[in-house]
CSV table of C-alpha atoms in Angstrom, one decimal:
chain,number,residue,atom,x,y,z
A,1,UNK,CA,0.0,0.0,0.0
A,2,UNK,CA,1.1,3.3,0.0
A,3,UNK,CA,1.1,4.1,3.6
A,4,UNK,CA,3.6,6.2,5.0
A,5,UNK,CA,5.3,3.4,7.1
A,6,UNK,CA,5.6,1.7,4.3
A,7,UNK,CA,7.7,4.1,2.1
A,8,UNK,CA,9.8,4.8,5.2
A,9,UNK,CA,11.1,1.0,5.2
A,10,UNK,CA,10.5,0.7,1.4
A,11,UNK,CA,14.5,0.8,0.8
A,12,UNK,CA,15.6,-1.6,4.4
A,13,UNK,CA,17.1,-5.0,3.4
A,14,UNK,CA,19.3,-7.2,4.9
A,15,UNK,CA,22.7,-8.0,3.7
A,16,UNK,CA,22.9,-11.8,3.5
A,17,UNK,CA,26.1,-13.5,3.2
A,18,UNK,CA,25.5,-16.3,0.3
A,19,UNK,CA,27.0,-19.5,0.6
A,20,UNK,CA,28.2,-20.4,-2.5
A,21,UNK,CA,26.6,-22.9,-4.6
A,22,UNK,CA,27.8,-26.5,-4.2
A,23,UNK,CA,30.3,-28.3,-6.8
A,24,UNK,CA,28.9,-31.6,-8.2
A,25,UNK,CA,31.1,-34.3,-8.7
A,26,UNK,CA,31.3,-36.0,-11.6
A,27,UNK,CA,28.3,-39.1,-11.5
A,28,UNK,CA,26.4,-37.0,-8.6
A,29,UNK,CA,22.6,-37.5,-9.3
A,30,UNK,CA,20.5,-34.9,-8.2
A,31,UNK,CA,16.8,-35.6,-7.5
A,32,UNK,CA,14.0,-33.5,-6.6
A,33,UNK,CA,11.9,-35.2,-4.3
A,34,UNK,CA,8.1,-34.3,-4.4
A,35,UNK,CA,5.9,-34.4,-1.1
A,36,UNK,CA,2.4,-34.0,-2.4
A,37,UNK,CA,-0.5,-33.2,0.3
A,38,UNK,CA,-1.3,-36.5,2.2
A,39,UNK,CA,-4.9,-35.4,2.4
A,40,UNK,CA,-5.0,-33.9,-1.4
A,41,UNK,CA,-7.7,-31.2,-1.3
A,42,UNK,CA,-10.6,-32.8,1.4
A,43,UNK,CA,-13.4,-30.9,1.6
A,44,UNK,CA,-12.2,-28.0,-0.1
A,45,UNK,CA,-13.6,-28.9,-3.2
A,46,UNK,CA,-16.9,-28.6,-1.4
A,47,UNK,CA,-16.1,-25.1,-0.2
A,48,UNK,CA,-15.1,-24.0,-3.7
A,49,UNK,CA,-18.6,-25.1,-5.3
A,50,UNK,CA,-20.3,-23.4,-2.1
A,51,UNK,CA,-18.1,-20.0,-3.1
A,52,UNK,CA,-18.8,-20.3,-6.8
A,53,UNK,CA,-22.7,-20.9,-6.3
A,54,UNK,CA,-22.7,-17.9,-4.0
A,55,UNK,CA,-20.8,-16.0,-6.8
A,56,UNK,CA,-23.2,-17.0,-9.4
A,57,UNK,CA,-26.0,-15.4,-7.2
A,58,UNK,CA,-24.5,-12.8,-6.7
A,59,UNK,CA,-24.1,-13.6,-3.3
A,60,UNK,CA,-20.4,-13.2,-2.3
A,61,UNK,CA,-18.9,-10.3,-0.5
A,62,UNK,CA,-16.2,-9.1,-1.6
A,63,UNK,CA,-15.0,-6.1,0.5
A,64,UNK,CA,-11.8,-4.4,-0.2
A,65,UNK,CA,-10.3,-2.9,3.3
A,66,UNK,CA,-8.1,0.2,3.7
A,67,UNK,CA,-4.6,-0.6,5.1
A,68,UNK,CA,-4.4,0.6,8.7
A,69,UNK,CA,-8.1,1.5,8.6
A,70,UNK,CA,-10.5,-1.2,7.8
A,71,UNK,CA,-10.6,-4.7,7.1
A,72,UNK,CA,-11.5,-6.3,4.5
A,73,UNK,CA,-12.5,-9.8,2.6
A,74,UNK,CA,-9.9,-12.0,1.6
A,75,UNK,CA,-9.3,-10.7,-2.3
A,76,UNK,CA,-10.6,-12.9,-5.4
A,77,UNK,CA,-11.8,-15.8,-2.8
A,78,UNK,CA,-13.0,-18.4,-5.8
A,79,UNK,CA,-9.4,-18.0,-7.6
A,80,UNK,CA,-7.6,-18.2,-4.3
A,81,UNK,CA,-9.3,-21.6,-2.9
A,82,UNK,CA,-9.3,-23.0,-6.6
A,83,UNK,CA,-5.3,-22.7,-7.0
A,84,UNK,CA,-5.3,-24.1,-3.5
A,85,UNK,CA,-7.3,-27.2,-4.2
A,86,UNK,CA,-5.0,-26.9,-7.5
A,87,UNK,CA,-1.7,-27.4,-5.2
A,88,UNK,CA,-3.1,-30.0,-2.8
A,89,UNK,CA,-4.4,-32.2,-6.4
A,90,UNK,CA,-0.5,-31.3,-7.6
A,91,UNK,CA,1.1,-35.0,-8.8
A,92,UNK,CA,5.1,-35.6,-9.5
A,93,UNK,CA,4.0,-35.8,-12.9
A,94,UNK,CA,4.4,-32.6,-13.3
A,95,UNK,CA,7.7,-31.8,-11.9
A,96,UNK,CA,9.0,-34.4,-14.2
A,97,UNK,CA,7.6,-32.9,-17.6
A,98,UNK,CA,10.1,-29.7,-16.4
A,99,UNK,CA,12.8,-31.7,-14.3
A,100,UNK,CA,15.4,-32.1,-17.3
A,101,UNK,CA,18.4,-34.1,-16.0
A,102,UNK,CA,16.8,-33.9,-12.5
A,103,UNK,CA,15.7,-37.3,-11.3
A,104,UNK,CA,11.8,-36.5,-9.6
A,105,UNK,CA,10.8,-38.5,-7.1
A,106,UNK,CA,8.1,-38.8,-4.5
A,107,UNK,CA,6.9,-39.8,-1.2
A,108,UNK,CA,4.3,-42.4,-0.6
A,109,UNK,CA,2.1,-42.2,2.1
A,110,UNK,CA,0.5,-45.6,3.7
A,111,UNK,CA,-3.7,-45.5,3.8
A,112,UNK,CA,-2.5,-45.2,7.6
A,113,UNK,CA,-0.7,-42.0,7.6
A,114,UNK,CA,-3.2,-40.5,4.7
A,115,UNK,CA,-6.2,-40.7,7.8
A,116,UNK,CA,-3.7,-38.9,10.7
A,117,UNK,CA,-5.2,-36.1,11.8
A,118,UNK,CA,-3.0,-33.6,9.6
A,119,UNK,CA,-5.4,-30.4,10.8
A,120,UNK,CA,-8.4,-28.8,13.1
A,121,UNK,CA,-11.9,-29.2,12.8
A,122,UNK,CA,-13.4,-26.6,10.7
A,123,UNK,CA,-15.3,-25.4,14.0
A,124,UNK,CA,-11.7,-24.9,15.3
A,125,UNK,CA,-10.0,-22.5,12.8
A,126,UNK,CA,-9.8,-19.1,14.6
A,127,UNK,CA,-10.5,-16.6,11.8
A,128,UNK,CA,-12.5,-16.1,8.6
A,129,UNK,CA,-9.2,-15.8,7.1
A,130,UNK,CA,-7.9,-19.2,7.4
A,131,UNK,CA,-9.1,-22.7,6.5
A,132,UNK,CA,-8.4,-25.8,7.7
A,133,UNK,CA,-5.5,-26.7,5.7
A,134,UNK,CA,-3.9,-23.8,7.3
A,135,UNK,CA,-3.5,-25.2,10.9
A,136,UNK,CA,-1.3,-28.4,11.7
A,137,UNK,CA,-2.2,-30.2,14.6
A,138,UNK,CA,0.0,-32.6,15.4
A,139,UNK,CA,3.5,-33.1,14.5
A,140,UNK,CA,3.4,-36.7,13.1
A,141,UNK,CA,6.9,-37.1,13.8
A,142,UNK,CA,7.2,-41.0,13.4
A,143,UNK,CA,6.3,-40.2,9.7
A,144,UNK,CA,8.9,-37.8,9.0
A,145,UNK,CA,11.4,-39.2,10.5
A,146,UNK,CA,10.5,-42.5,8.5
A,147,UNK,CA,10.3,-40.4,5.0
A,148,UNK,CA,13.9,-39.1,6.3
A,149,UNK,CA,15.6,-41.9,7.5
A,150,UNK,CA,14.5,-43.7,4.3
A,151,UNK,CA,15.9,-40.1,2.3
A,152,UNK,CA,19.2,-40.6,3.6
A,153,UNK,CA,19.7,-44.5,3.4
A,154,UNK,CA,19.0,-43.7,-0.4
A,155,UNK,CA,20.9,-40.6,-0.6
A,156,UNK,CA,24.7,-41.6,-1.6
A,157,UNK,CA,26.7,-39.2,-3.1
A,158,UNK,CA,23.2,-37.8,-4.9
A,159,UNK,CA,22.3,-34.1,-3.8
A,160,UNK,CA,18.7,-34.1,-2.2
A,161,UNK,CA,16.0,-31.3,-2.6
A,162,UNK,CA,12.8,-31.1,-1.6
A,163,UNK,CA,9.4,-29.7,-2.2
A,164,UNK,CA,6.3,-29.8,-0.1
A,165,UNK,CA,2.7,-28.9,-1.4
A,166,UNK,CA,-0.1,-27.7,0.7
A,167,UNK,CA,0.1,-30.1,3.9
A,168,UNK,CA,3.0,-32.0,2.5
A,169,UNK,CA,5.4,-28.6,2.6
A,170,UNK,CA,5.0,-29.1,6.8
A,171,UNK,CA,6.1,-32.6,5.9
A,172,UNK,CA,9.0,-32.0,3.9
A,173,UNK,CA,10.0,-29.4,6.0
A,174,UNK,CA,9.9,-31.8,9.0
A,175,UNK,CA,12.3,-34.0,6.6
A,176,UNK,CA,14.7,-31.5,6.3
A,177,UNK,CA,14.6,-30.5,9.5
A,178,UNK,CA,15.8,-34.2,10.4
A,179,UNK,CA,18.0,-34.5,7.5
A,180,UNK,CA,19.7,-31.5,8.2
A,181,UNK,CA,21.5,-33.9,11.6
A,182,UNK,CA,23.3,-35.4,8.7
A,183,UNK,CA,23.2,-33.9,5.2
A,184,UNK,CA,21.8,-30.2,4.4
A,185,UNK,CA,19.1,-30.5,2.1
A,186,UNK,CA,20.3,-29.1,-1.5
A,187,UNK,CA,17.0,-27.4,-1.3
A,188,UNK,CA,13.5,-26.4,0.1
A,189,UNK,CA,10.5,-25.0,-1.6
A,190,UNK,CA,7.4,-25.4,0.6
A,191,UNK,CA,4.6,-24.3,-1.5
A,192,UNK,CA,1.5,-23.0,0.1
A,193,UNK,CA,2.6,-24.5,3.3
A,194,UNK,CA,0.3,-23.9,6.6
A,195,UNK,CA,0.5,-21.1,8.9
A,196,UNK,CA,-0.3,-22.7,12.1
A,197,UNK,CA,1.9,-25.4,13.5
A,198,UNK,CA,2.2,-27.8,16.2
């Protein structure tokens, strides 16, 4: 926005120190491992057709709030819980139409650790602004440290990234997190990951 307290720390940054790439051997694989959501989209897809028949009627508010005075709706709410029931339906597949020389691979999740409670209720989320995908309830810590040990048994001399979608970015980061005890992950994207955690 243009608030003034924005244009006074428009110019801050940080100087980070950047630790220089790493230097593949020769015969180094790298692979791009793919942590997909455990739950895939739930019962988003039945909020979406709720929000898109209330759009169709005419129905949905849509209130645009003034920064530091008002609040407002969430902006665009269809498009925004479509591209998240977009990213929690998100395969490997994907990834490997665009990988190149990058070997994808992707975690597979028992029918057991698909029905952990991953997140709250919807009666539990705290604020018109959330969902449920946004709030992790428990850590499930036997599961990522299985997905890790099993990462680093396989690992080698191969350089290891990850990336997590919707739930499954708390899960890879809870991989990394215990990989990082023996081998820094070569990288992390966590894409729409939650905001509430354990």
């Amino acid at each position: 926005s243009d608030h003034e307290d924005n244009a006074m720390r428009g110019n801050l940054w940080l100087p980070l120190v950047r630790s220089p790439g790493r230097s593949l051997g020769a015969g180094v694989t790298k692979r791009l491992v793919v942590v997909t959501d455990p739950v895939g989209p739930g019962d988003l897809t039945k909020y979406l057709e709720g929000l898109k028949a209330l759009k169709s009627k005419g129905e949905l508010v849509e209130a645009e709030g003034k920064p530091w005075v008002s609040s407002g709706s969430p902006p665009r709410p269809v498009e925004r819980l479509q591209l998240l029931v977009d990213i929690c339906s998100l395969t490997p597949d994907v990834f490997e139409k665009a990988a190149g020389d990058i070997k994808v691979e992707s975690v597979t999740y028992t029918e057991e650790q698909r029905r952990l409670k991953w997140h709250c209720s919807a009666e539990e989320v705290p604020s018109r602004q959330l969902n449920i995908k946004d709030i992790i309830v428990e850590e499930n810590s036997s599961v990522t440290a299985s997905f890790a040990k099993e990462l680093l048994a396989s690992r080698g001399q191969d350089e290891v990234a990850l990336v997590g979608l919707g739930t499954g970015a708390f899960v890879a980061f809870s991989i990394a997190r215990v990989m990082a005890e023996e081998y820094v992950p070569a990288g992390l994207w966590l894409v729409n990951p939650p905001l509430g955690l354990p």
